[in-house]
Amino acid sequence: MDSELLAVGAAFAGVAMGFVGSLAAASIQRKGSQAQADATAQSAVTTAEAVYQAAVTTSESGYRAAVTAAETAYQAAIASSESQYRAALTTAKTQYASALEALNRTARRAAYVSFITAAAALRRGAESAIEGADGRAGEDSDVDLGNLTEALRALQATHGAVELEGPPAVLPAAAAALNRAQRLAAELTRHIQHPRAERALTAACSFLGTAEGSPERQAAVRASRALSDLRALPASDEVRGAEREAERDRLMQRAREAVYAVTSLSRPHGRLLLWWAAERPEGFSRFMQQQLDDFAEASATFVHAARTCLNDTQPDMSEAG
């Protein structure tokens, strides 16, 4: 009985020891599995973080590249747009300047033609007046200056149009032509009207019905003698210049006082008589021909300047803004 109990107890002890061993083995196996699982999980986390960081880095790099590409494309578009705008603006300015230049040229041509036409009319009027007065200076002649006066007025009016239209390069030639025309008309008028002034003074000296000793007649005689003395003044090569000028001034003052004392003599006639006596113009035809030639030369200079301006086809971009 005791031996059986011992056998059973031994068997039970063996079973218990086997269970404990199995339990220990299972515990050890569980810990090993847990460690392996932890290691696997840690590895997965590390891998996932690495993948994430790589993805973020790749994404940021792609973003920067995309932004850079977008900015480059934007700048290129802006540059292209500005280039196209400048090209279009230059084309528009050129077209506008060309159109404006064409209008200006048309207006200038009209002004130039009017000025040249008026100059030609003045020349014809002067030639006609010179022919009418040629060889009759000092004689009882009346030459009509109406055409010459009208032509000079027309030239002055058209000169204003030339000044308005320009350009500045043409204006000196136009002014010179007008000055020559005015001098031509003035000289011709003085030469033609001088005989009338002489007749007026002669009439005052010998007016019938006026007493010989009357103040008016005596004043006219004194004026005539004073003018004769002024005309008789020797030329500058016969007397020293300073002495001649002093004598001329004295005689001129005396003649002026005497002429203006003749009440029947108009001031224009008096001034003309004084000028004639002081300047002693001679050679009417030759002198007036020189005036005509000077005017013709000035007119030709203007024509050349006007032609040069009209043939200049380069548009002025400054007028296009």
PDB file of C-alpha atoms in Angstrom:
ATOM      1  CA  MET A   1       0.000   0.000   0.000  1.00  0.00           C
ATOM      2  CA  ASP A   2       2.776   2.344   0.913  1.00  0.00           C
ATOM      3  CA  SER A   3       4.688   1.404  -2.149  1.00  0.00           C
ATOM      4  CA  GLU A   4       1.746   2.238  -4.355  1.00  0.00           C
ATOM      5  CA  LEU A   5       1.347   5.552  -2.711  1.00  0.00           C
ATOM      6  CA  LEU A   6       4.995   6.257  -3.262  1.00  0.00           C
ATOM      7  CA  ALA A   7       4.649   5.304  -6.878  1.00  0.00           C
ATOM      8  CA  VAL A   8       1.623   7.519  -7.307  1.00  0.00           C
ATOM      9  CA  GLY A   9       3.345  10.399  -5.558  1.00  0.00           C
ATOM     10  CA  ALA A  10       6.398   9.936  -7.741  1.00  0.00           C
ATOM     11  CA  ALA A  11       4.230   9.918 -10.821  1.00  0.00           C
ATOM     12  CA  PHE A  12       2.396  13.034  -9.719  1.00  0.00           C
ATOM     13  CA  ALA A  13       5.672  14.785  -8.969  1.00  0.00           C
ATOM     14  CA  GLY A  14       6.907  13.857 -12.411  1.00  0.00           C
ATOM     15  CA  VAL A  15       3.772  15.310 -13.985  1.00  0.00           C
ATOM     16  CA  ALA A  16       4.053  18.479 -11.936  1.00  0.00           C
ATOM     17  CA  MET A  17       7.654  18.925 -12.894  1.00  0.00           C
ATOM     18  CA  GLY A  18       6.779  18.406 -16.566  1.00  0.00           C
ATOM     19  CA  PHE A  19       4.001  21.034 -16.296  1.00  0.00           C
ATOM     20  CA  VAL A  20       6.335  23.519 -14.673  1.00  0.00           C
ATOM     21  CA  GLY A  21       8.899  22.915 -17.379  1.00  0.00           C
ATOM     22  CA  SER A  22       6.338  23.402 -20.083  1.00  0.00           C
ATOM     23  CA  LEU A  23       5.084  26.509 -18.419  1.00  0.00           C
ATOM     24  CA  ALA A  24       8.595  27.935 -18.198  1.00  0.00           C
ATOM     25  CA  ALA A  25       9.273  27.069 -21.816  1.00  0.00           C
ATOM     26  CA  ALA A  26       6.038  28.727 -22.850  1.00  0.00           C
ATOM     27  CA  SER A  27       6.922  31.839 -20.894  1.00  0.00           C
ATOM     28  CA  ILE A  28      10.320  31.996 -22.483  1.00  0.00           C
ATOM     29  CA  GLN A  29       8.793  31.506 -25.918  1.00  0.00           C
ATOM     30  CA  ARG A  30       6.235  34.250 -25.245  1.00  0.00           C
ATOM     31  CA  LYS A  31       8.926  36.706 -24.241  1.00  0.00           C
ATOM     32  CA  GLY A  32      10.935  35.860 -27.331  1.00  0.00           C
ATOM     33  CA  SER A  33       7.891  36.379 -29.532  1.00  0.00           C
ATOM     34  CA  GLN A  34       7.093  39.682 -27.798  1.00  0.00           C
ATOM     35  CA  ALA A  35      10.665  40.928 -28.334  1.00  0.00           C
ATOM     36  CA  GLN A  36      10.545  39.882 -31.948  1.00  0.00           C
ATOM     37  CA  ALA A  37       7.200  41.631 -32.381  1.00  0.00           C
ATOM     38  CA  ASP A  38       8.525  44.788 -30.724  1.00  0.00           C
ATOM     39  CA  ALA A  39      11.592  44.731 -32.964  1.00  0.00           C
ATOM     40  CA  THR A  40       9.433  44.271 -36.051  1.00  0.00           C
ATOM     41  CA  ALA A  41       7.108  47.092 -35.024  1.00  0.00           C
ATOM     42  CA  GLN A  42      10.055  49.421 -34.326  1.00  0.00           C
ATOM     43  CA  SER A  43      11.568  48.567 -37.671  1.00  0.00           C
ATOM     44  CA  ALA A  44       8.272  49.277 -39.390  1.00  0.00           C
ATOM     45  CA  VAL A  45       7.950  52.635 -37.606  1.00  0.00           C
ATOM     46  CA  THR A  46      11.496  53.560 -38.551  1.00  0.00           C
ATOM     47  CA  THR A  47      10.870  52.575 -42.140  1.00  0.00           C
ATOM     48  CA  ALA A  48       7.627  54.528 -42.208  1.00  0.00           C
ATOM     49  CA  GLU A  49       9.330  57.630 -40.811  1.00  0.00           C
ATOM     50  CA  ALA A  50      12.103  57.351 -43.356  1.00  0.00           C
ATOM     51  CA  VAL A  51       9.571  56.989 -46.157  1.00  0.00           C
ATOM     52  CA  TYR A  52       7.636  59.982 -44.810  1.00  0.00           C
ATOM     53  CA  GLN A  53      10.714  62.163 -44.587  1.00  0.00           C
ATOM     54  CA  ALA A  54      11.724  61.160 -48.090  1.00  0.00           C
ATOM     55  CA  ALA A  55       8.241  61.940 -49.349  1.00  0.00           C
ATOM     56  CA  VAL A  56       8.240  65.342 -47.602  1.00  0.00           C
ATOM     57  CA  THR A  57      11.667  66.146 -48.993  1.00  0.00           C
ATOM     58  CA  THR A  58      10.594  65.099 -52.466  1.00  0.00           C
ATOM     59  CA  SER A  59       7.377  67.081 -52.167  1.00  0.00           C
ATOM     60  CA  GLU A  60       9.166  70.275 -51.012  1.00  0.00           C
ATOM     61  CA  SER A  61      11.725  69.929 -53.758  1.00  0.00           C
ATOM     62  CA  GLY A  62       8.980  69.482 -56.338  1.00  0.00           C
ATOM     63  CA  TYR A  63       7.101  72.474 -54.910  1.00  0.00           C
ATOM     64  CA  ARG A  64      10.142  74.722 -55.118  1.00  0.00           C
ATOM     65  CA  ALA A  65      10.850  73.555 -58.635  1.00  0.00           C
ATOM     66  CA  ALA A  66       7.246  74.210 -59.610  1.00  0.00           C
ATOM     67  CA  VAL A  67       7.312  77.697 -58.054  1.00  0.00           C
ATOM     68  CA  THR A  68      10.585  78.507 -59.802  1.00  0.00           C
ATOM     69  CA  ALA A  69       9.206  77.302 -63.124  1.00  0.00           C
ATOM     70  CA  ALA A  70       6.033  79.339 -62.611  1.00  0.00           C
ATOM     71  CA  GLU A  71       7.994  82.501 -61.775  1.00  0.00           C
ATOM     72  CA  THR A  72      10.245  82.001 -64.791  1.00  0.00           C
ATOM     73  CA  ALA A  73       7.228  81.556 -67.061  1.00  0.00           C
ATOM     74  CA  TYR A  74       5.585  84.651 -65.552  1.00  0.00           C
ATOM     75  CA  GLN A  75       8.656  86.821 -66.079  1.00  0.00           C
ATOM     76  CA  ALA A  76       8.991  85.551 -69.645  1.00  0.00           C
ATOM     77  CA  ALA A  77       5.328  86.352 -70.302  1.00  0.00           C
ATOM     78  CA  ILE A  78       5.734  89.854 -68.838  1.00  0.00           C
ATOM     79  CA  ALA A  79       8.851  90.492 -70.913  1.00  0.00           C
ATOM     80  CA  SER A  80       7.115  89.252 -74.052  1.00  0.00           C
ATOM     81  CA  SER A  81       4.067  91.390 -73.319  1.00  0.00           C
ATOM     82  CA  GLU A  82       6.169  94.511 -72.745  1.00  0.00           C
ATOM     83  CA  SER A  83       8.140  93.844 -75.913  1.00  0.00           C
ATOM     84  CA  GLN A  84       4.925  93.483 -77.903  1.00  0.00           C
ATOM     85  CA  TYR A  85       3.536  96.650 -76.305  1.00  0.00           C
ATOM     86  CA  ARG A  86       6.646  98.660 -77.150  1.00  0.00           C
ATOM     87  CA  ALA A  87       6.605  97.358 -80.703  1.00  0.00           C
ATOM     88  CA  ALA A  88       2.918  98.241 -81.097  1.00  0.00           C
ATOM     89  CA  LEU A  89       3.464 101.675 -79.542  1.00  0.00           C
ATOM     90  CA  THR A  90       6.410 102.398 -81.828  1.00  0.00           C
ATOM     91  CA  THR A  91       4.365 101.350 -84.841  1.00  0.00           C
ATOM     92  CA  ALA A  92       1.446 103.539 -83.776  1.00  0.00           C
ATOM     93  CA  LYS A  93       3.730 106.542 -83.172  1.00  0.00           C
ATOM     94  CA  THR A  94       5.407 106.068 -86.534  1.00  0.00           C
ATOM     95  CA  GLN A  95       2.074 105.871 -88.337  1.00  0.00           C
ATOM     96  CA  TYR A  96       0.743 108.901 -86.483  1.00  0.00           C
ATOM     97  CA  ALA A  97       3.915 110.899 -87.134  1.00  0.00           C
ATOM     98  CA  SER A  98       3.790 109.998 -90.822  1.00  0.00           C
ATOM     99  CA  ALA A  99       0.161 111.077 -91.083  1.00  0.00           C
ATOM    100  CA  LEU A 100       0.870 114.290 -89.168  1.00  0.00           C
ATOM    101  CA  GLU A 101       3.900 114.997 -91.341  1.00  0.00           C
ATOM    102  CA  ALA A 102       1.785 114.539 -94.465  1.00  0.00           C
ATOM    103  CA  LEU A 103      -0.787 117.034 -93.159  1.00  0.00           C
ATOM    104  CA  ASN A 104       1.951 119.490 -92.180  1.00  0.00           C
ATOM    105  CA  ARG A 105       3.604 119.160 -95.570  1.00  0.00           C
ATOM    106  CA  THR A 106       0.313 119.877 -97.322  1.00  0.00           C
ATOM    107  CA  ALA A 107      -0.296 122.976 -95.201  1.00  0.00           C
ATOM    108  CA  ARG A 108       3.275 124.160 -95.654  1.00  0.00           C
ATOM    109  CA  ARG A 109       3.134 123.672 -99.404  1.00  0.00           C
ATOM    110  CA  ALA A 110      -0.013 125.807 -99.557  1.00  0.00           C
ATOM    111  CA  ALA A 111       1.646 128.559 -97.480  1.00  0.00           C
ATOM    112  CA  TYR A 112       4.831 128.439 -99.550  1.00  0.00           C
ATOM    113  CA  VAL A 113       2.928 128.584-102.835  1.00  0.00           C
ATOM    114  CA  SER A 114       0.945 131.598-101.630  1.00  0.00           C
ATOM    115  CA  PHE A 115       4.138 133.363-100.532  1.00  0.00           C
ATOM    116  CA  ILE A 116       5.906 132.637-103.831  1.00  0.00           C
ATOM    117  CA  THR A 117       2.848 133.730-105.818  1.00  0.00           C
ATOM    118  CA  ALA A 118       2.650 137.007-103.886  1.00  0.00           C
ATOM    119  CA  ALA A 119       6.393 137.569-104.410  1.00  0.00           C
ATOM    120  CA  ALA A 120       6.002 137.059-108.150  1.00  0.00           C
ATOM    121  CA  ALA A 121       3.079 139.517-108.223  1.00  0.00           C
ATOM    122  CA  LEU A 122       5.137 142.087-106.319  1.00  0.00           C
ATOM    123  CA  ARG A 123       8.008 141.697-108.760  1.00  0.00           C
ATOM    124  CA  ARG A 124       5.653 142.251-111.705  1.00  0.00           C
ATOM    125  CA  GLY A 125       4.173 145.311-110.010  1.00  0.00           C
ATOM    126  CA  ALA A 126       7.630 146.728-109.337  1.00  0.00           C
ATOM    127  CA  GLU A 127       8.791 146.110-112.895  1.00  0.00           C
ATOM    128  CA  SER A 128       5.667 147.796-114.238  1.00  0.00           C
ATOM    129  CA  ALA A 129       6.183 150.822-111.989  1.00  0.00           C
ATOM    130  CA  ILE A 130       9.855 151.060-112.920  1.00  0.00           C
ATOM    131  CA  GLU A 131       9.016 150.914-116.616  1.00  0.00           C
ATOM    132  CA  GLY A 132       6.433 153.655-116.108  1.00  0.00           C
ATOM    133  CA  ALA A 133       8.892 155.886-114.271  1.00  0.00           C
ATOM    134  CA  ASP A 134      12.060 154.983-116.179  1.00  0.00           C
ATOM    135  CA  GLY A 135      13.721 158.050-117.656  1.00  0.00           C
ATOM    136  CA  ARG A 136      11.171 160.413-116.129  1.00  0.00           C
ATOM    137  CA  ALA A 137      12.615 160.958-112.667  1.00  0.00           C
ATOM    138  CA  GLY A 138      12.129 164.597-111.854  1.00  0.00           C
ATOM    139  CA  GLU A 139       9.568 165.087-114.605  1.00  0.00           C
ATOM    140  CA  ASP A 140       5.871 165.713-114.269  1.00  0.00           C
ATOM    141  CA  SER A 141       4.852 162.056-114.157  1.00  0.00           C
ATOM    142  CA  ASP A 142       2.386 160.065-112.077  1.00  0.00           C
ATOM    143  CA  VAL A 143       2.965 156.315-111.803  1.00  0.00           C
ATOM    144  CA  ASP A 144       0.272 154.090-110.339  1.00  0.00           C
ATOM    145  CA  LEU A 145       1.647 152.190-107.324  1.00  0.00           C
ATOM    146  CA  GLY A 146      -1.625 150.467-106.518  1.00  0.00           C
ATOM    147  CA  ASN A 147      -0.602 147.044-107.814  1.00  0.00           C
ATOM    148  CA  LEU A 148       2.724 147.234-106.021  1.00  0.00           C
ATOM    149  CA  THR A 149       1.078 148.220-102.736  1.00  0.00           C
ATOM    150  CA  GLU A 150      -1.509 145.452-103.013  1.00  0.00           C
ATOM    151  CA  ALA A 151       1.170 142.883-103.838  1.00  0.00           C
ATOM    152  CA  LEU A 152       3.237 143.952-100.820  1.00  0.00           C
ATOM    153  CA  ARG A 153       0.212 143.558 -98.526  1.00  0.00           C
ATOM    154  CA  ALA A 154      -0.423 140.083 -99.937  1.00  0.00           C
ATOM    155  CA  LEU A 155       3.216 139.130 -99.387  1.00  0.00           C
ATOM    156  CA  GLN A 156       3.081 140.350 -95.785  1.00  0.00           C
ATOM    157  CA  ALA A 157      -0.090 138.325 -95.179  1.00  0.00           C
ATOM    158  CA  THR A 158       1.327 135.130 -96.675  1.00  0.00           C
ATOM    159  CA  HIS A 159       4.533 135.627 -94.700  1.00  0.00           C
ATOM    160  CA  GLY A 160       2.428 135.269 -91.562  1.00  0.00           C
ATOM    161  CA  ALA A 161       1.197 131.890 -92.831  1.00  0.00           C
ATOM    162  CA  VAL A 162       4.763 130.774 -93.509  1.00  0.00           C
ATOM    163  CA  GLU A 163       5.761 131.804 -89.975  1.00  0.00           C
ATOM    164  CA  LEU A 164       2.855 129.765 -88.606  1.00  0.00           C
ATOM    165  CA  GLU A 165       3.601 126.612 -90.610  1.00  0.00           C
ATOM    166  CA  GLY A 166       7.401 126.712 -90.312  1.00  0.00           C
ATOM    167  CA  PRO A 167       9.656 124.892 -89.907  1.00  0.00           C
ATOM    168  CA  PRO A 168      12.309 127.156 -88.333  1.00  0.00           C
ATOM    169  CA  ALA A 169      14.797 126.377 -91.121  1.00  0.00           C
ATOM    170  CA  VAL A 170      12.567 128.182 -93.658  1.00  0.00           C
ATOM    171  CA  LEU A 171      11.795 131.301 -91.622  1.00  0.00           C
ATOM    172  CA  PRO A 172      15.090 133.225 -92.148  1.00  0.00           C
ATOM    173  CA  ALA A 173      14.742 132.911 -95.935  1.00  0.00           C
ATOM    174  CA  ALA A 174      11.114 134.067 -95.801  1.00  0.00           C
ATOM    175  CA  ALA A 175      12.015 137.030 -93.583  1.00  0.00           C
ATOM    176  CA  ALA A 176      14.883 138.019 -95.893  1.00  0.00           C
ATOM    177  CA  ALA A 177      12.597 137.905 -98.942  1.00  0.00           C
ATOM    178  CA  LEU A 178       9.988 140.055 -97.179  1.00  0.00           C
ATOM    179  CA  ASN A 179      12.623 142.589 -96.071  1.00  0.00           C
ATOM    180  CA  ARG A 180      13.924 142.860 -99.630  1.00  0.00           C
ATOM    181  CA  ALA A 181      10.378 143.307-100.908  1.00  0.00           C
ATOM    182  CA  GLN A 182       9.655 146.072 -98.401  1.00  0.00           C
ATOM    183  CA  ARG A 183      12.875 147.870 -99.279  1.00  0.00           C
ATOM    184  CA  LEU A 184      12.136 147.524-102.984  1.00  0.00           C
ATOM    185  CA  ALA A 185       8.674 149.011-102.528  1.00  0.00           C
ATOM    186  CA  ALA A 186       9.961 151.795-100.266  1.00  0.00           C
ATOM    187  CA  GLU A 187      12.792 152.790-102.620  1.00  0.00           C
ATOM    188  CA  LEU A 188      10.547 152.676-105.660  1.00  0.00           C
ATOM    189  CA  THR A 189       7.885 154.735-103.913  1.00  0.00           C
ATOM    190  CA  ARG A 190      10.407 157.369-102.865  1.00  0.00           C
ATOM    191  CA  HIS A 191      11.900 157.629-106.337  1.00  0.00           C
ATOM    192  CA  ILE A 192       8.510 157.883-108.010  1.00  0.00           C
ATOM    193  CA  GLN A 193       7.005 160.335-105.504  1.00  0.00           C
ATOM    194  CA  HIS A 194      10.038 162.633-105.394  1.00  0.00           C
ATOM    195  CA  PRO A 195       8.994 164.598-108.517  1.00  0.00           C
ATOM    196  CA  ARG A 196       5.649 165.297-106.857  1.00  0.00           C
ATOM    197  CA  ALA A 197       7.425 166.713-103.823  1.00  0.00           C
ATOM    198  CA  GLU A 198       9.624 168.843-106.052  1.00  0.00           C
ATOM    199  CA  ARG A 199       6.571 170.172-107.875  1.00  0.00           C
ATOM    200  CA  ALA A 200       4.900 171.014-104.576  1.00  0.00           C
ATOM    201  CA  LEU A 201       7.937 173.016-103.417  1.00  0.00           C
ATOM    202  CA  THR A 202       8.261 174.768-106.796  1.00  0.00           C
ATOM    203  CA  ALA A 203       4.608 175.691-106.673  1.00  0.00           C
ATOM    204  CA  ALA A 204       5.068 177.135-103.187  1.00  0.00           C
ATOM    205  CA  CYS A 205       7.991 179.239-104.443  1.00  0.00           C
ATOM    206  CA  SER A 206       6.173 180.646-107.438  1.00  0.00           C
ATOM    207  CA  PHE A 207       2.508 180.430-106.536  1.00  0.00           C
ATOM    208  CA  LEU A 208       0.600 183.027-108.534  1.00  0.00           C
ATOM    209  CA  GLY A 209      -1.483 185.323-106.448  1.00  0.00           C
ATOM    210  CA  THR A 210       0.971 185.200-103.538  1.00  0.00           C
ATOM    211  CA  ALA A 211       2.913 188.316-102.814  1.00  0.00           C
ATOM    212  CA  GLU A 212       6.613 187.995-103.435  1.00  0.00           C
ATOM    213  CA  GLY A 213       7.406 188.974 -99.879  1.00  0.00           C
ATOM    214  CA  SER A 214       4.753 186.815 -98.248  1.00  0.00           C
ATOM    215  CA  PRO A 215       5.970 184.546 -95.387  1.00  0.00           C
ATOM    216  CA  GLU A 216       4.875 181.385 -97.194  1.00  0.00           C
ATOM    217  CA  ARG A 217       6.735 182.265-100.377  1.00  0.00           C
ATOM    218  CA  GLN A 218       9.843 183.349 -98.478  1.00  0.00           C
ATOM    219  CA  ALA A 219       9.796 180.108 -96.466  1.00  0.00           C
ATOM    220  CA  ALA A 220       9.564 178.072 -99.694  1.00  0.00           C
ATOM    221  CA  VAL A 221      12.485 179.959-101.242  1.00  0.00           C
ATOM    222  CA  ARG A 222      14.589 179.457 -98.110  1.00  0.00           C
ATOM    223  CA  ALA A 223      13.766 175.757 -98.155  1.00  0.00           C
ATOM    224  CA  SER A 224      14.729 175.446-101.801  1.00  0.00           C
ATOM    225  CA  ARG A 225      18.076 177.172-101.189  1.00  0.00           C
ATOM    226  CA  ALA A 226      18.775 175.086 -98.090  1.00  0.00           C
ATOM    227  CA  LEU A 227      18.104 171.900-100.045  1.00  0.00           C
ATOM    228  CA  SER A 228      20.408 173.116-102.841  1.00  0.00           C
ATOM    229  CA  ASP A 229      23.184 173.792-100.314  1.00  0.00           C
ATOM    230  CA  LEU A 230      22.721 170.296 -98.852  1.00  0.00           C
ATOM    231  CA  ARG A 231      22.918 168.721-102.311  1.00  0.00           C
ATOM    232  CA  ALA A 232      26.049 170.775-103.088  1.00  0.00           C
ATOM    233  CA  LEU A 233      27.959 169.355-100.112  1.00  0.00           C
ATOM    234  CA  PRO A 234      31.226 167.851-101.450  1.00  0.00           C
ATOM    235  CA  ALA A 235      31.648 164.118-101.432  1.00  0.00           C
ATOM    236  CA  SER A 236      33.468 162.513 -98.511  1.00  0.00           C
ATOM    237  CA  ASP A 237      36.687 162.049-100.487  1.00  0.00           C
ATOM    238  CA  GLU A 238      36.996 165.801-101.052  1.00  0.00           C
ATOM    239  CA  VAL A 239      36.736 166.858 -97.425  1.00  0.00           C
ATOM    240  CA  ARG A 240      37.857 164.985 -94.343  1.00  0.00           C
ATOM    241  CA  GLY A 241      35.181 162.696 -92.982  1.00  0.00           C
ATOM    242  CA  ALA A 242      34.655 164.315 -89.566  1.00  0.00           C
ATOM    243  CA  GLU A 243      34.464 167.827 -91.027  1.00  0.00           C
ATOM    244  CA  ARG A 244      32.054 166.685 -93.718  1.00  0.00           C
ATOM    245  CA  GLU A 245      29.773 165.000 -91.223  1.00  0.00           C
ATOM    246  CA  ALA A 246      29.692 168.109 -89.049  1.00  0.00           C
ATOM    247  CA  GLU A 247      28.882 170.287 -92.055  1.00  0.00           C
ATOM    248  CA  ARG A 248      26.297 167.797 -93.268  1.00  0.00           C
ATOM    249  CA  ASP A 249      24.561 167.804 -89.882  1.00  0.00           C
ATOM    250  CA  ARG A 250      24.483 171.616 -89.874  1.00  0.00           C
ATOM    251  CA  LEU A 251      23.080 171.837 -93.408  1.00  0.00           C
ATOM    252  CA  MET A 252      20.602 169.031 -92.689  1.00  0.00           C
ATOM    253  CA  GLN A 253      19.284 170.810 -89.606  1.00  0.00           C
ATOM    254  CA  ARG A 254      18.996 174.084 -91.515  1.00  0.00           C
ATOM    255  CA  ALA A 255      17.208 172.407 -94.431  1.00  0.00           C
ATOM    256  CA  ARG A 256      14.868 170.522 -92.082  1.00  0.00           C
ATOM    257  CA  GLU A 257      13.810 173.705 -90.295  1.00  0.00           C
ATOM    258  CA  ALA A 258      13.325 175.522 -93.619  1.00  0.00           C
ATOM    259  CA  VAL A 259      11.342 172.712 -95.262  1.00  0.00           C
ATOM    260  CA  TYR A 260       9.029 172.145 -92.313  1.00  0.00           C
ATOM    261  CA  ALA A 261       8.366 175.901 -92.180  1.00  0.00           C
ATOM    262  CA  VAL A 262       6.590 175.694 -95.569  1.00  0.00           C
ATOM    263  CA  THR A 263       3.010 175.134 -94.438  1.00  0.00           C
ATOM    264  CA  SER A 264       1.743 174.197 -97.908  1.00  0.00           C
ATOM    265  CA  LEU A 265       4.232 171.316 -98.077  1.00  0.00           C
ATOM    266  CA  SER A 266       3.101 168.018 -96.522  1.00  0.00           C
ATOM    267  CA  ARG A 267       5.354 166.261 -94.040  1.00  0.00           C
ATOM    268  CA  PRO A 268       5.812 163.187 -96.301  1.00  0.00           C
ATOM    269  CA  HIS A 269       6.902 165.455 -99.158  1.00  0.00           C
ATOM    270  CA  GLY A 270       9.185 167.374 -96.831  1.00  0.00           C
ATOM    271  CA  ARG A 271      10.868 164.193 -95.591  1.00  0.00           C
ATOM    272  CA  LEU A 272      11.261 162.978 -99.161  1.00  0.00           C
ATOM    273  CA  LEU A 273      12.926 166.239-100.252  1.00  0.00           C
ATOM    274  CA  LEU A 274      15.336 166.056 -97.323  1.00  0.00           C
ATOM    275  CA  TRP A 275      16.215 162.444 -98.087  1.00  0.00           C
ATOM    276  CA  TRP A 276      16.775 163.180-101.762  1.00  0.00           C
ATOM    277  CA  ALA A 277      19.008 166.156-101.048  1.00  0.00           C
ATOM    278  CA  ALA A 278      21.055 164.257 -98.426  1.00  0.00           C
ATOM    279  CA  GLU A 279      21.454 160.966-100.274  1.00  0.00           C
ATOM    280  CA  ARG A 280      21.530 162.318-103.847  1.00  0.00           C
ATOM    281  CA  PRO A 281      20.404 159.044-105.469  1.00  0.00           C
ATOM    282  CA  GLU A 282      21.374 158.775-109.094  1.00  0.00           C
ATOM    283  CA  GLY A 283      20.844 156.245-111.841  1.00  0.00           C
ATOM    284  CA  PHE A 284      17.193 155.391-111.199  1.00  0.00           C
ATOM    285  CA  SER A 285      17.035 152.399-113.548  1.00  0.00           C
ATOM    286  CA  ARG A 286      20.329 150.921-112.406  1.00  0.00           C
ATOM    287  CA  PHE A 287      19.518 151.424-108.730  1.00  0.00           C
ATOM    288  CA  MET A 288      16.048 149.919-108.998  1.00  0.00           C
ATOM    289  CA  GLN A 289      17.336 147.013-111.075  1.00  0.00           C
ATOM    290  CA  GLN A 290      19.747 146.225-108.249  1.00  0.00           C
ATOM    291  CA  GLN A 291      16.839 146.272-105.813  1.00  0.00           C
ATOM    292  CA  LEU A 292      14.914 143.921-108.089  1.00  0.00           C
ATOM    293  CA  ASP A 293      17.890 141.575-108.369  1.00  0.00           C
ATOM    294  CA  ASP A 294      18.327 141.517-104.591  1.00  0.00           C
ATOM    295  CA  PHE A 295      14.661 140.696-104.144  1.00  0.00           C
ATOM    296  CA  ALA A 296      14.814 137.996-106.828  1.00  0.00           C
ATOM    297  CA  GLU A 297      17.843 136.419-105.129  1.00  0.00           C
ATOM    298  CA  ALA A 298      16.123 136.429-101.738  1.00  0.00           C
ATOM    299  CA  SER A 299      13.008 134.879-103.311  1.00  0.00           C
ATOM    300  CA  ALA A 300      15.090 132.144-104.961  1.00  0.00           C
ATOM    301  CA  THR A 301      16.737 131.383-101.614  1.00  0.00           C
ATOM    302  CA  PHE A 302      13.308 130.961-100.063  1.00  0.00           C
ATOM    303  CA  VAL A 303      12.193 128.648-102.873  1.00  0.00           C
ATOM    304  CA  HIS A 304      15.262 126.485-102.299  1.00  0.00           C
ATOM    305  CA  ALA A 305      14.642 126.338 -98.542  1.00  0.00           C
ATOM    306  CA  ALA A 306      10.964 125.500 -99.079  1.00  0.00           C
ATOM    307  CA  ARG A 307      11.793 122.750-101.581  1.00  0.00           C
ATOM    308  CA  THR A 308      14.325 121.244 -99.187  1.00  0.00           C
ATOM    309  CA  CYS A 309      11.728 121.202 -96.412  1.00  0.00           C
ATOM    310  CA  LEU A 310       9.032 119.612 -98.569  1.00  0.00           C
ATOM    311  CA  ASN A 311      11.408 116.944 -99.882  1.00  0.00           C
ATOM    312  CA  ASP A 312      12.380 115.890 -96.368  1.00  0.00           C
ATOM    313  CA  THR A 313      10.156 112.813 -95.941  1.00  0.00           C
ATOM    314  CA  GLN A 314      11.495 111.754 -92.544  1.00  0.00           C
ATOM    315  CA  PRO A 315       8.613 112.087 -90.038  1.00  0.00           C
ATOM    316  CA  ASP A 316       9.250 114.139 -86.932  1.00  0.00           C
ATOM    317  CA  MET A 317       8.641 111.698 -84.050  1.00  0.00           C
ATOM    318  CA  SER A 318       8.807 114.481 -81.466  1.00  0.00           C
ATOM    319  CA  GLU A 319       5.468 115.831 -82.730  1.00  0.00           C
ATOM    320  CA  ALA A 320       3.905 112.387 -82.175  1.00  0.00           C
ATOM    321  CA  GLY A 321       4.469 112.583 -78.417  1.00  0.00           C
TER     322      GLY A 321
END
